[in-house]
PDB file of C-alpha atoms and ligand atoms in Angstrom:
ATOM      1  CA  MET A  26     -20.344   9.558  -1.755  1.00  0.00           C
ATOM      2  CA  GLU A  27     -19.853  11.605   1.341  1.00  0.00           C
ATOM      3  CA  THR A  28     -18.047   8.554   2.991  1.00  0.00           C
ATOM      4  CA  ILE A  29     -15.738   8.120   0.046  1.00  0.00           C
ATOM      5  CA  ARG A  30     -15.028  11.902  -0.035  1.00  0.00           C
ATOM      6  CA  ASN A  31     -14.130  11.980   3.766  1.00  0.00           C
ATOM      7  CA  GLU A  32     -11.928   8.958   3.452  1.00  0.00           C
ATOM      8  CA  ILE A  33     -10.010  10.211   0.460  1.00  0.00           C
ATOM      9  CA  ARG A  34      -9.494  13.533   2.226  1.00  0.00           C
ATOM     10  CA  LYS A  35      -7.616  11.616   5.023  1.00  0.00           C
ATOM     11  CA  HIS A  36      -5.541   9.751   2.520  1.00  0.00           C
ATOM     12  CA  PHE A  37      -4.050  12.239  -0.037  1.00  0.00           C
ATOM     13  CA  PRO A  38      -0.876  10.800  -1.568  1.00  0.00           C
ATOM     14  CA  ARG A  39       2.179  12.111  -0.333  1.00  0.00           C
ATOM     15  CA  ALA A  40       4.821  13.425  -2.792  1.00  0.00           C
ATOM     16  CA  GLY A  41       3.561  11.554  -5.670  1.00  0.00           C
ATOM     17  CA  GLU A  42       4.004   8.154  -3.728  1.00  0.00           C
ATOM     18  CA  ALA A  43       1.628   5.277  -3.995  1.00  0.00           C
ATOM     19  CA  ARG A  44      -1.251   5.221  -1.430  1.00  0.00           C
ATOM     20  CA  ARG A  45      -4.562   3.388  -0.729  1.00  0.00           C
ATOM     21  CA  LEU A  46      -7.138   6.122  -0.701  1.00  0.00           C
ATOM     22  CA  PHE A  47     -10.266   4.005   0.052  1.00  0.00           C
ATOM     23  CA  HIS A  48     -10.141   0.533   1.546  1.00  0.00           C
ATOM     24  CA  GLY A  49     -13.672  -0.751   1.552  1.00  0.00           C
ATOM     25  CA  ARG A  50     -12.762  -4.460   1.534  1.00  0.00           C
ATOM     26  CA  GLY A  51     -12.343  -4.274   5.390  1.00  0.00           C
ATOM     27  CA  HIS A  52     -16.067  -3.906   5.772  1.00  0.00           C
ATOM     28  CA  SER A  53     -15.568  -0.684   7.885  1.00  0.00           C
ATOM     29  CA  PHE A  54     -17.710   1.454   5.451  1.00  0.00           C
ATOM     30  CA  GLU A  55     -21.367   0.211   5.136  1.00  0.00           C
ATOM     31  CA  GLY A  56     -22.367  -0.324   1.577  1.00  0.00           C
ATOM     32  CA  TYR A  57     -18.860   0.005   0.164  1.00  0.00           C
ATOM     33  CA  SER A  58     -17.037  -3.392   0.776  1.00  0.00           C
ATOM     34  CA  ASP A  59     -16.917  -3.802  -2.895  1.00  0.00           C
ATOM     35  CA  LEU A  60     -14.553  -0.778  -3.447  1.00  0.00           C
ATOM     36  CA  THR A  61     -10.966  -0.025  -3.300  1.00  0.00           C
ATOM     37  CA  ILE A  62      -9.352   3.135  -4.620  1.00  0.00           C
ATOM     38  CA  ASP A  63      -5.379   3.305  -5.170  1.00  0.00           C
ATOM     39  CA  ALA A  64      -3.377   6.263  -6.088  1.00  0.00           C
ATOM     40  CA  TYR A  65      -0.382   5.747  -8.394  1.00  0.00           C
ATOM     41  CA  PRO A  66       0.089   9.435  -9.181  1.00  0.00           C
ATOM     42  CA  PRO A  67      -0.796  10.601 -11.739  1.00  0.00           C
ATOM     43  CA  LEU A  68      -3.177   7.599 -12.099  1.00  0.00           C
ATOM     44  CA  ILE A  69      -5.947   6.566  -9.865  1.00  0.00           C
ATOM     45  CA  MET A  70      -7.088   2.973  -9.893  1.00  0.00           C
ATOM     46  CA  VAL A  71     -10.635   1.971  -8.891  1.00  0.00           C
ATOM     47  CA  ILE A  72     -11.339  -1.535  -8.285  1.00  0.00           C
ATOM     48  CA  LEU A  73     -15.007  -2.848  -7.955  1.00  0.00           C
ATOM     49  CA  TYR A  74     -15.948  -6.348  -6.733  1.00  0.00           C
ATOM     50  CA  ARG A  75     -19.539  -5.973  -7.865  1.00  0.00           C
ATOM     51  CA  GLU A  76     -21.300  -4.190 -10.636  1.00  0.00           C
ATOM     52  CA  ARG A  77     -22.128  -0.681 -10.277  1.00  0.00           C
ATOM     53  CA  ARG A  78     -24.184   1.803 -12.578  1.00  0.00           C
ATOM     54  CA  GLN A  79     -22.506   4.080 -14.973  1.00  0.00           C
ATOM     55  CA  VAL A  80     -24.088   7.130 -13.294  1.00  0.00           C
ATOM     56  CA  TRP A  81     -22.461   6.230  -9.976  1.00  0.00           C
ATOM     57  CA  LEU A  82     -19.120   5.631 -11.696  1.00  0.00           C
ATOM     58  CA  ASP A  83     -19.663   9.146 -13.341  1.00  0.00           C
ATOM     59  CA  GLU A  84     -20.115  10.691  -9.935  1.00  0.00           C
ATOM     60  CA  LEU A  85     -17.156   8.982  -8.454  1.00  0.00           C
ATOM     61  CA  THR A  86     -14.974  10.161 -11.290  1.00  0.00           C
ATOM     62  CA  ALA A  87     -16.132  13.712 -10.823  1.00  0.00           C
ATOM     63  CA  LEU A  88     -15.412  13.551  -7.091  1.00  0.00           C
ATOM     64  CA  LEU A  89     -11.903  12.104  -7.526  1.00  0.00           C
ATOM     65  CA  ARG A  90     -11.130  14.910 -10.113  1.00  0.00           C
ATOM     66  CA  ALA A  91     -12.305  17.614  -7.817  1.00  0.00           C
ATOM     67  CA  GLU A  92     -11.051  16.448  -4.506  1.00  0.00           C
ATOM     68  CA  LEU A  93      -7.375  15.294  -5.059  1.00  0.00           C
ATOM     69  CA  PRO A  94      -4.904  17.958  -4.644  1.00  0.00           C
ATOM     70  CA  GLN A  95      -3.385  17.048  -7.937  1.00  0.00           C
ATOM     71  CA  GLU A  96      -5.979  16.315 -10.432  1.00  0.00           C
ATOM     72  CA  PRO A  97      -5.400  12.770 -11.703  1.00  0.00           C
ATOM     73  CA  GLU A  98      -4.393  12.446 -15.289  1.00  0.00           C
ATOM     74  CA  THR A  99      -6.029   9.007 -15.601  1.00  0.00           C
ATOM     75  CA  ILE A 100      -8.693   7.136 -13.786  1.00  0.00           C
ATOM     76  CA  LEU A 101      -8.707   3.442 -14.464  1.00  0.00           C
ATOM     77  CA  LEU A 102     -11.471   1.114 -13.441  1.00  0.00           C
ATOM     78  CA  GLN A 103     -10.839  -2.640 -12.810  1.00  0.00           C
ATOM     79  CA  GLU A 104     -13.966  -4.750 -12.565  1.00  0.00           C
ATOM     80  CA  ARG A 105     -12.946  -7.838 -10.561  1.00  0.00           C
ATOM     81  CA  PHE A 106     -16.459  -9.291 -10.625  1.00  0.00           C
ATOM     82  CA  LEU A 107     -15.840 -10.043 -14.497  1.00  0.00           C
ATOM     83  CA  HIS A 108     -13.873 -12.831 -15.845  1.00  0.00           C
ATOM     84  CA  GLY A 109     -10.386 -11.981 -16.194  1.00  0.00           C
ATOM     85  CA  ALA A 110     -10.788  -8.719 -14.239  1.00  0.00           C
ATOM     86  CA  PRO A 111     -10.644  -6.337 -17.221  1.00  0.00           C
ATOM     87  CA  SER A 112      -9.882  -2.644 -16.940  1.00  0.00           C
ATOM     88  CA  ARG A 113     -11.467   0.358 -18.632  1.00  0.00           C
ATOM     89  CA  LEU A 114     -10.906   4.033 -18.502  1.00  0.00           C
ATOM     90  CA  LEU A 115     -13.052   6.417 -16.681  1.00  0.00           C
ATOM     91  CA  HIS A 116     -10.891   9.400 -17.366  1.00  0.00           C
ATOM     92  CA  GLY A 117      -7.806  10.330 -19.295  1.00  0.00           C
ATOM     93  CA  THR A 118      -5.624   7.953 -21.382  1.00  0.00           C
ATOM     94  CA  LEU A 119      -3.534   4.992 -20.221  1.00  0.00           C
ATOM     95  CA  PRO A 120       0.175   6.010 -19.620  1.00  0.00           C
ATOM     96  CA  VAL A 121       2.608   4.028 -21.677  1.00  0.00           C
ATOM     97  CA  GLU A 122       4.714   3.458 -18.581  1.00  0.00           C
ATOM     98  CA  LEU A 123       3.839   3.986 -14.843  1.00  0.00           C
ATOM     99  CA  GLU A 124       5.620   3.210 -11.680  1.00  0.00           C
ATOM    100  CA  ALA A 125       4.395   2.972  -8.118  1.00  0.00           C
ATOM    101  CA  VAL A 126       6.753   4.922  -5.879  1.00  0.00           C
ATOM    102  CA  GLU A 127       7.203   4.038  -2.166  1.00  0.00           C
ATOM    103  CA  GLU A 128       9.827   5.396   0.081  1.00  0.00           C
ATOM    104  CA  GLY A 129      11.732   6.387  -3.002  1.00  0.00           C
ATOM    105  CA  LEU A 130      11.695   2.823  -4.500  1.00  0.00           C
ATOM    106  CA  ARG A 131      10.090   2.418  -7.920  1.00  0.00           C
ATOM    107  CA  PHE A 132       7.777  -0.496  -8.924  1.00  0.00           C
ATOM    108  CA  ARG A 133       6.819  -0.850 -12.597  1.00  0.00           C
ATOM    109  CA  LEU A 134       3.076  -1.459 -13.054  1.00  0.00           C
ATOM    110  CA  ARG A 135       1.462  -3.604 -15.551  1.00  0.00           C
ATOM    111  CA  LEU A 136      -1.996  -2.067 -16.005  1.00  0.00           C
ATOM    112  CA  GLY A 137      -4.840  -3.956 -17.718  1.00  0.00           C
ATOM    113  CA  ASP A 138      -2.691  -7.132 -18.143  1.00  0.00           C
ATOM    114  CA  SER A 139      -4.020  -9.093 -15.288  1.00  0.00           C
ATOM    115  CA  GLN A 140      -5.765  -8.889 -11.907  1.00  0.00           C
ATOM    116  CA  ASN A 141      -2.668  -7.971  -9.994  1.00  0.00           C
ATOM    117  CA  VAL A 142      -1.031  -4.727 -11.275  1.00  0.00           C
ATOM    118  CA  GLY A 143       2.535  -5.552  -9.940  1.00  0.00           C
ATOM    119  CA  PHE A 144       2.446  -3.997  -6.653  1.00  0.00           C
ATOM    120  CA  PHE A 145       0.588  -4.748  -3.352  1.00  0.00           C
ATOM    121  CA  PRO A 146       0.008  -1.343  -1.441  1.00  0.00           C
ATOM    122  CA  ASP A 147      -1.158  -3.381   1.688  1.00  0.00           C
ATOM    123  CA  MET A 148       2.485  -4.816   2.044  1.00  0.00           C
ATOM    124  CA  ALA A 149       4.125  -1.450   2.696  1.00  0.00           C
ATOM    125  CA  ALA A 150       4.646  -2.308   6.437  1.00  0.00           C
ATOM    126  CA  GLY A 151       6.159  -5.566   5.510  1.00  0.00           C
ATOM    127  CA  ARG A 152       8.460  -3.745   3.085  1.00  0.00           C
ATOM    128  CA  ALA A 153       9.543  -1.254   5.573  1.00  0.00           C
ATOM    129  CA  LEU A 154      10.281  -3.995   8.131  1.00  0.00           C
ATOM    130  CA  VAL A 155      12.362  -6.009   5.602  1.00  0.00           C
ATOM    131  CA  ARG A 156      14.237  -2.765   4.584  1.00  0.00           C
ATOM    132  CA  GLN A 157      15.062  -2.058   8.101  1.00  0.00           C
ATOM    133  CA  LEU A 158      16.262  -5.842   8.738  1.00  0.00           C
ATOM    134  CA  GLY A 159      18.097  -5.890   5.573  1.00  0.00           C
ATOM    135  CA  VAL A 160      21.557  -4.739   6.455  1.00  0.00           C
ATOM    136  CA  ASN A 161      24.136  -7.384   5.285  1.00  0.00           C
ATOM    137  CA  LYS A 162      21.472 -10.037   5.170  1.00  0.00           C
ATOM    138  CA  ARG A 163      21.283 -13.088   2.859  1.00  0.00           C
ATOM    139  CA  VAL A 164      17.662 -12.929   2.118  1.00  0.00           C
ATOM    140  CA  LEU A 165      15.258 -15.690   0.609  1.00  0.00           C
ATOM    141  CA  ASN A 166      12.099 -14.144  -0.877  1.00  0.00           C
ATOM    142  CA  LEU A 167       9.492 -16.875  -1.512  1.00  0.00           C
ATOM    143  CA  PHE A 168       6.408 -16.142  -3.578  1.00  0.00           C
ATOM    144  CA  ALA A 169       8.440 -13.259  -4.797  1.00  0.00           C
ATOM    145  CA  TYR A 170       6.017 -12.061  -7.691  1.00  0.00           C
ATOM    146  CA  SER A 171       7.292  -8.748  -8.921  1.00  0.00           C
ATOM    147  CA  CYS A 172      10.150  -8.814  -6.075  1.00  0.00           C
ATOM    148  CA  GLY A 173       8.851  -5.851  -3.998  1.00  0.00           C
ATOM    149  CA  PHE A 174      10.565  -7.381  -0.864  1.00  0.00           C
ATOM    150  CA  SER A 175      13.704  -7.835  -2.725  1.00  0.00           C
ATOM    151  CA  LEU A 176      13.852  -4.162  -3.535  1.00  0.00           C
ATOM    152  CA  ALA A 177      13.145  -3.217   0.049  1.00  0.00           C
ATOM    153  CA  ALA A 178      15.927  -5.590   1.399  1.00  0.00           C
ATOM    154  CA  LEU A 179      18.584  -4.333  -1.136  1.00  0.00           C
ATOM    155  CA  ALA A 180      17.586  -0.706  -0.280  1.00  0.00           C
ATOM    156  CA  GLY A 181      18.172  -1.685   3.391  1.00  0.00           C
ATOM    157  CA  GLY A 182      21.649  -2.999   2.516  1.00  0.00           C
ATOM    158  CA  ALA A 183      21.007  -6.703   2.172  1.00  0.00           C
ATOM    159  CA  ALA A 184      24.050  -8.513   0.818  1.00  0.00           C
ATOM    160  CA  HIS A 185      22.124 -10.844  -1.571  1.00  0.00           C
ATOM    161  CA  VAL A 186      18.582 -11.880  -2.265  1.00  0.00           C
ATOM    162  CA  VAL A 187      17.170 -14.953  -3.905  1.00  0.00           C
ATOM    163  CA  ASN A 188      13.772 -14.451  -5.365  1.00  0.00           C
ATOM    164  CA  LEU A 189      11.547 -17.583  -6.071  1.00  0.00           C
ATOM    165  CA  ASP A 190       8.169 -17.518  -7.860  1.00  0.00           C
ATOM    166  CA  MET A 191       6.687 -20.139 -10.404  1.00  0.00           C
ATOM    167  CA  ASN A 192       5.254 -17.205 -12.381  1.00  0.00           C
ATOM    168  CA  ARG A 193       8.194 -16.608 -14.787  1.00  0.00           C
ATOM    169  CA  GLY A 194       6.431 -13.264 -16.211  1.00  0.00           C
ATOM    170  CA  ALA A 195       6.191 -11.735 -12.623  1.00  0.00           C
ATOM    171  CA  LEU A 196       9.934 -12.551 -11.964  1.00  0.00           C
ATOM    172  CA  GLU A 197      10.772 -10.753 -15.346  1.00  0.00           C
ATOM    173  CA  LEU A 198       9.020  -7.702 -13.922  1.00  0.00           C
ATOM    174  CA  GLY A 199      10.927  -8.226 -10.810  1.00  0.00           C
ATOM    175  CA  LYS A 200      14.216  -8.074 -12.732  1.00  0.00           C
ATOM    176  CA  LEU A 201      12.962  -4.905 -14.533  1.00  0.00           C
ATOM    177  CA  ASN A 202      12.263  -3.395 -11.068  1.00  0.00           C
ATOM    178  CA  HIS A 203      15.842  -4.058  -9.809  1.00  0.00           C
ATOM    179  CA  ARG A 204      17.202  -2.515 -13.007  1.00  0.00           C
ATOM    180  CA  ILE A 205      15.084   0.603 -12.760  1.00  0.00           C
ATOM    181  CA  ASN A 206      16.164   1.007  -9.080  1.00  0.00           C
ATOM    182  CA  GLY A 207      19.794   0.788 -10.064  1.00  0.00           C
ATOM    183  CA  PHE A 208      20.590  -2.351  -7.954  1.00  0.00           C
ATOM    184  CA  ASP A 209      23.857  -4.333  -8.942  1.00  0.00           C
ATOM    185  CA  PRO A 210      22.424  -7.514 -10.614  1.00  0.00           C
ATOM    186  CA  ARG A 211      24.864  -9.625  -8.859  1.00  0.00           C
ATOM    187  CA  ARG A 212      22.963  -8.945  -5.480  1.00  0.00           C
ATOM    188  CA  ALA A 213      19.865 -10.724  -6.827  1.00  0.00           C
ATOM    189  CA  HIS A 214      18.890 -13.974  -8.202  1.00  0.00           C
ATOM    190  CA  PHE A 215      15.701 -15.219  -9.817  1.00  0.00           C
ATOM    191  CA  LEU A 216      14.317 -18.601  -9.682  1.00  0.00           C
ATOM    192  CA  PRO A 217      11.291 -19.383 -11.852  1.00  0.00           C
ATOM    193  CA  LEU A 218      10.297 -22.395  -9.796  1.00  0.00           C
ATOM    194  CA  GLU A 219       7.584 -24.124  -7.987  1.00  0.00           C
ATOM    195  CA  LEU A 220       8.584 -23.905  -4.435  1.00  0.00           C
ATOM    196  CA  PHE A 221       7.622 -27.444  -3.109  1.00  0.00           C
ATOM    197  CA  ARG A 222       9.803 -29.004  -5.695  1.00  0.00           C
ATOM    198  CA  SER A 223      12.770 -26.815  -5.053  1.00  0.00           C
ATOM    199  CA  PHE A 224      13.819 -27.143  -1.483  1.00  0.00           C
ATOM    200  CA  GLY A 225      16.885 -29.176  -2.500  1.00  0.00           C
ATOM    201  CA  LYS A 226      18.098 -26.369  -4.672  1.00  0.00           C
ATOM    202  CA  LEU A 227      17.216 -23.664  -2.038  1.00  0.00           C
ATOM    203  CA  ARG A 228      19.233 -25.495   0.421  1.00  0.00           C
ATOM    204  CA  LYS A 229      22.356 -25.460  -1.635  1.00  0.00           C
ATOM    205  CA  LEU A 230      21.971 -21.676  -2.152  1.00  0.00           C
ATOM    206  CA  GLY A 231      21.458 -21.252   1.634  1.00  0.00           C
ATOM    207  CA  PRO A 232      21.669 -20.676   4.482  1.00  0.00           C
ATOM    208  CA  PHE A 233      19.650 -17.406   4.711  1.00  0.00           C
ATOM    209  CA  ASP A 234      19.502 -15.030   7.542  1.00  0.00           C
ATOM    210  CA  LEU A 235      15.953 -14.024   6.512  1.00  0.00           C
ATOM    211  CA  VAL A 236      13.251 -15.948   4.795  1.00  0.00           C
ATOM    212  CA  ILE A 237      10.210 -14.051   3.502  1.00  0.00           C
ATOM    213  CA  CYS A 238       6.982 -16.078   2.972  1.00  0.00           C
ATOM    214  CA  ASP A 239       4.106 -14.311   1.237  1.00  0.00           C
ATOM    215  CA  PRO A 240       1.990 -16.867  -0.463  1.00  0.00           C
ATOM    216  CA  PRO A 241      -1.395 -16.166  -2.091  1.00  0.00           C
ATOM    217  CA  ALA A 242      -4.496 -16.490  -0.018  1.00  0.00           C
ATOM    218  CA  SER A 243      -5.291 -19.535  -2.144  1.00  0.00           C
ATOM    219  CA  GLN A 244      -4.237 -20.506  -5.669  1.00  0.00           C
ATOM    220  CA  GLY A 245      -5.592 -23.817  -6.891  1.00  0.00           C
ATOM    221  CA  GLU A 246      -3.123 -26.822  -6.606  1.00  0.00           C
ATOM    222  CA  SER A 247      -0.249 -24.448  -6.030  1.00  0.00           C
ATOM    223  CA  PHE A 248      -1.126 -23.120  -2.568  1.00  0.00           C
ATOM    224  CA  THR A 249      -3.878 -23.639  -0.180  1.00  0.00           C
ATOM    225  CA  ALA A 250      -3.093 -22.308   3.421  1.00  0.00           C
ATOM    226  CA  GLU A 251      -4.465 -25.392   5.245  1.00  0.00           C
ATOM    227  CA  ARG A 252      -2.285 -27.781   3.194  1.00  0.00           C
ATOM    228  CA  HIS A 253       0.879 -25.883   2.294  1.00  0.00           C
ATOM    229  CA  TRP A 254       1.522 -23.580   5.205  1.00  0.00           C
ATOM    230  CA  PRO A 255       2.386 -26.626   7.491  1.00  0.00           C
ATOM    231  CA  LYS A 256       4.643 -28.010   4.744  1.00  0.00           C
ATOM    232  CA  LEU A 257       6.520 -24.589   4.285  1.00  0.00           C
ATOM    233  CA  ILE A 258       6.958 -24.124   8.082  1.00  0.00           C
ATOM    234  CA  ARG A 259       8.539 -27.669   8.413  1.00  0.00           C
ATOM    235  CA  ARG A 260      11.037 -26.811   5.913  1.00  0.00           C
ATOM    236  CA  LEU A 261      12.310 -23.612   7.173  1.00  0.00           C
ATOM    237  CA  PRO A 262      14.974 -24.788   9.542  1.00  0.00           C
ATOM    238  CA  GLU A 263      16.912 -26.342   6.725  1.00  0.00           C
ATOM    239  CA  LEU A 264      16.945 -22.946   4.865  1.00  0.00           C
ATOM    240  CA  LEU A 265      18.016 -20.666   7.837  1.00  0.00           C
ATOM    241  CA  ALA A 266      21.252 -19.937   9.410  1.00  0.00           C
ATOM    242  CA  PRO A 267      21.392 -20.137  13.243  1.00  0.00           C
ATOM    243  CA  GLY A 268      19.496 -17.133  14.685  1.00  0.00           C
ATOM    244  CA  GLY A 269      17.887 -16.586  11.289  1.00  0.00           C
ATOM    245  CA  GLN A 270      14.548 -14.755  10.994  1.00  0.00           C
ATOM    246  CA  VAL A 271      11.284 -15.256   9.047  1.00  0.00           C
ATOM    247  CA  LEU A 272       8.589 -12.948   7.962  1.00  0.00           C
ATOM    248  CA  ALA A 273       5.323 -14.793   7.398  1.00  0.00           C
ATOM    249  CA  CYS A 274       2.585 -12.983   5.718  1.00  0.00           C
ATOM    250  CA  LEU A 275      -0.964 -14.317   6.104  1.00  0.00           C
ATOM    251  CA  ASN A 276      -3.534 -13.132   3.660  1.00  0.00           C
ATOM    252  CA  GLY A 277      -6.616 -15.216   4.267  1.00  0.00           C
ATOM    253  CA  PRO A 278      -9.711 -13.486   5.225  1.00  0.00           C
ATOM    254  CA  HIS A 279     -11.266 -17.011   5.437  1.00  0.00           C
ATOM    255  CA  LEU A 280      -8.706 -18.095   8.133  1.00  0.00           C
ATOM    256  CA  PRO A 281      -8.862 -17.521  11.796  1.00  0.00           C
ATOM    257  CA  ALA A 282      -6.468 -14.690  12.927  1.00  0.00           C
ATOM    258  CA  ASP A 283      -4.449 -17.118  14.907  1.00  0.00           C
ATOM    259  CA  PHE A 284      -4.136 -19.738  12.055  1.00  0.00           C
ATOM    260  CA  LEU A 285      -0.314 -19.104  11.563  1.00  0.00           C
ATOM    261  CA  THR A 286       0.700 -18.614  15.166  1.00  0.00           C
ATOM    262  CA  LEU A 287      -0.805 -21.921  16.047  1.00  0.00           C
ATOM    263  CA  LEU A 288       0.905 -23.659  13.217  1.00  0.00           C
ATOM    264  CA  PHE A 289       4.191 -22.025  14.250  1.00  0.00           C
ATOM    265  CA  SER A 290       3.849 -23.133  17.976  1.00  0.00           C
ATOM    266  CA  GLU A 291       2.928 -26.627  16.855  1.00  0.00           C
ATOM    267  CA  ILE A 292       5.499 -27.225  14.191  1.00  0.00           C
ATOM    268  CA  LEU A 293       8.327 -24.994  15.220  1.00  0.00           C
ATOM    269  CA  PRO A 294       8.026 -24.376  18.902  1.00  0.00           C
ATOM    270  CA  GLU A 295      11.699 -23.213  19.148  1.00  0.00           C
ATOM    271  CA  ALA A 296      10.972 -20.197  17.000  1.00  0.00           C
ATOM    272  CA  ARG A 297      10.401 -17.066  18.968  1.00  0.00           C
ATOM    273  CA  ILE A 298       7.984 -14.383  17.886  1.00  0.00           C
ATOM    274  CA  LEU A 299       9.545 -10.950  17.514  1.00  0.00           C
ATOM    275  CA  GLY A 300       6.481  -9.205  16.475  1.00  0.00           C
ATOM    276  CA  SER A 301       3.324  -9.030  14.492  1.00  0.00           C
ATOM    277  CA  LEU A 302       2.151  -6.250  12.031  1.00  0.00           C
ATOM    278  CA  GLU A 303      -0.937  -5.134  10.260  1.00  0.00           C
ATOM    279  CA  PRO A 304      -1.045  -2.957   7.195  1.00  0.00           C
ATOM    280  CA  GLY A 305      -1.960   0.180   9.207  1.00  0.00           C
ATOM    281  CA  PRO A 306      -4.574   2.910   9.260  1.00  0.00           C
ATOM    282  CA  ASP A 307      -4.882   3.122   5.493  1.00  0.00           C
ATOM    283  CA  PHE A 308      -6.481  -0.428   5.595  1.00  0.00           C
ATOM    284  CA  PRO A 309      -9.259  -0.119   8.241  1.00  0.00           C
ATOM    285  CA  GLU A 310     -10.733  -3.570   9.207  1.00  0.00           C
ATOM    286  CA  ALA A 311     -14.116  -3.892  10.784  1.00  0.00           C
ATOM    287  CA  GLU A 312     -12.979  -7.283  12.287  1.00  0.00           C
ATOM    288  CA  PRO A 313      -9.364  -7.122  13.581  1.00  0.00           C
ATOM    289  CA  GLY A 314      -7.177  -9.885  12.156  1.00  0.00           C
ATOM    290  CA  LYS A 315      -9.212 -10.423   9.100  1.00  0.00           C
ATOM    291  CA  GLY A 316      -6.850  -8.488   6.865  1.00  0.00           C
ATOM    292  CA  VAL A 317      -3.159  -9.177   6.029  1.00  0.00           C
ATOM    293  CA  ILE A 318      -1.167 -10.119   9.082  1.00  0.00           C
ATOM    294  CA  LEU A 319       2.685 -10.256   9.186  1.00  0.00           C
ATOM    295  CA  LEU A 320       4.494 -12.379  11.804  1.00  0.00           C
ATOM    296  CA  HIS A 321       8.131 -12.009  12.547  1.00  0.00           C
ATOM    297  CA  TYR A 322       9.913 -14.927  13.922  1.00  0.00           C
ATOM    298  CA  ALA A 323      13.510 -15.767  14.880  1.00  0.00           C
ATOM    299  CA  LEU A 324      14.972 -19.274  15.256  1.00  0.00           C
ATOM    300  CA  PRO A 325      17.416 -19.936  18.197  1.00  0.00           C
TER     301      PRO A 325
HETATM  302  C1  SAM B  12       0.617 -12.815  -3.034  1.00  0.00           C
HETATM  303  S1  SAM B  12       1.766 -12.940  -4.390  1.00  0.00           S
HETATM  304  C2  SAM B  12       3.154 -12.482  -3.709  1.00  0.00           C
HETATM  305  C3  SAM B  12       3.291 -10.999  -3.529  1.00  0.00           C
HETATM  306  C4  SAM B  12       4.782 -10.645  -3.221  1.00  0.00           C
HETATM  307  N1  SAM B  12       5.376 -11.114  -2.160  1.00  0.00           N
HETATM  308  C5  SAM B  12       4.836  -8.927  -3.183  1.00  0.00           C
HETATM  309  O1  SAM B  12       5.182  -8.550  -2.093  1.00  0.00           O
HETATM  310  O2  SAM B  12       4.611  -8.464  -4.169  1.00  0.00           O
HETATM  311  C6  SAM B  12       1.867 -14.728  -4.549  1.00  0.00           C
HETATM  312  C7  SAM B  12       2.733 -15.232  -5.500  1.00  0.00           C
HETATM  313  O3  SAM B  12       3.031 -16.712  -5.235  1.00  0.00           O
HETATM  314  C8  SAM B  12       3.305 -17.411  -6.400  1.00  0.00           C
HETATM  315  N2  SAM B  12       3.095 -18.817  -6.105  1.00  0.00           N
HETATM  316  C9  SAM B  12       1.884 -19.430  -5.840  1.00  0.00           C
HETATM  317  N3  SAM B  12       2.097 -20.748  -5.501  1.00  0.00           N
HETATM  318  C10 SAM B  12       3.351 -21.084  -5.616  1.00  0.00           C
HETATM  319  C11 SAM B  12       4.332 -22.088  -5.655  1.00  0.00           C
HETATM  320  N4  SAM B  12       3.807 -23.368  -5.119  1.00  0.00           N
HETATM  321  N5  SAM B  12       5.614 -22.024  -5.863  1.00  0.00           N
HETATM  322  C12 SAM B  12       6.096 -20.836  -6.330  1.00  0.00           C
HETATM  323  N6  SAM B  12       5.377 -19.659  -6.391  1.00  0.00           N
HETATM  324  C13 SAM B  12       4.151 -19.781  -6.111  1.00  0.00           C
HETATM  325  C14 SAM B  12       2.298 -16.883  -7.444  1.00  0.00           C
HETATM  326  O4  SAM B  12       2.913 -17.119  -8.664  1.00  0.00           O
HETATM  327  C15 SAM B  12       2.267 -15.439  -6.951  1.00  0.00           C
HETATM  328  O5  SAM B  12       3.207 -14.461  -7.738  1.00  0.00           O
END
């Protein structure tokens, strides 16, 4: 528990904002690679990737209640090792509504519904970049999920965002996120479509100044990195305006760190890399390049 206590003390949530308190998945803390703890004040979410005994969970609950500057009202455990990743309360009651707050933007959470709660803390660096790049841009947000990147782009002054995801429910949550942040609905579009059957439609809606690609690590027939990233990179030029930019997010611990850069240099050698980002100090990785990697490219 000492390791957890020390880490948590370094990662107290700031002003009610969402924050990763403990990132064991990066294998930086021996014996804890099964554990993630996120703060969505006033709720704390504990995610476990293997079974732990109730006495250990009770100890963790006591630690979280004692250590955090504002005692959590709710501590929710999600057990990812069980089928359907069910959640159960360790402390308090489930709030009727809860939002993750990041840089003043609000993201409605869907707790207990499915494995993903509606917000990815490890994409904060990507959202910050998109917010910064957004000014007057026409943005295409592929694999949009609950549209976090769209909110960031609009907050940064984007002219317009097209969000595409084949998960209609996730896009509904995305629409709600736009409403609760007060964005003009005319600035965002939502396409509940499978990407690889929709390039014709996207071409007609384009060209775009910024295309964001944040696919899953692997999702059955819908997306596998080895098969679908090359297809996606090949289609980017037809979606982009001259000088258009791409933010490509690689989330594949099973892939070599240079997987995407090699693909870009092979398939789109004219694309110039502007930078690469990692999620930052809240997400320590024992082996650099094994976590999320964000690559920022520009076409000529
Ligand atoms: C990692 S999540 C995206 C997270 C999101 N960018 C964010 O920042 O919150 C991946 C999403 O890709 C979608 N997806 C996977 N394969 C797809 C495909 N072939 N066409 C469209 N959407 C797809 C899934 O439905 C899922 O919502």
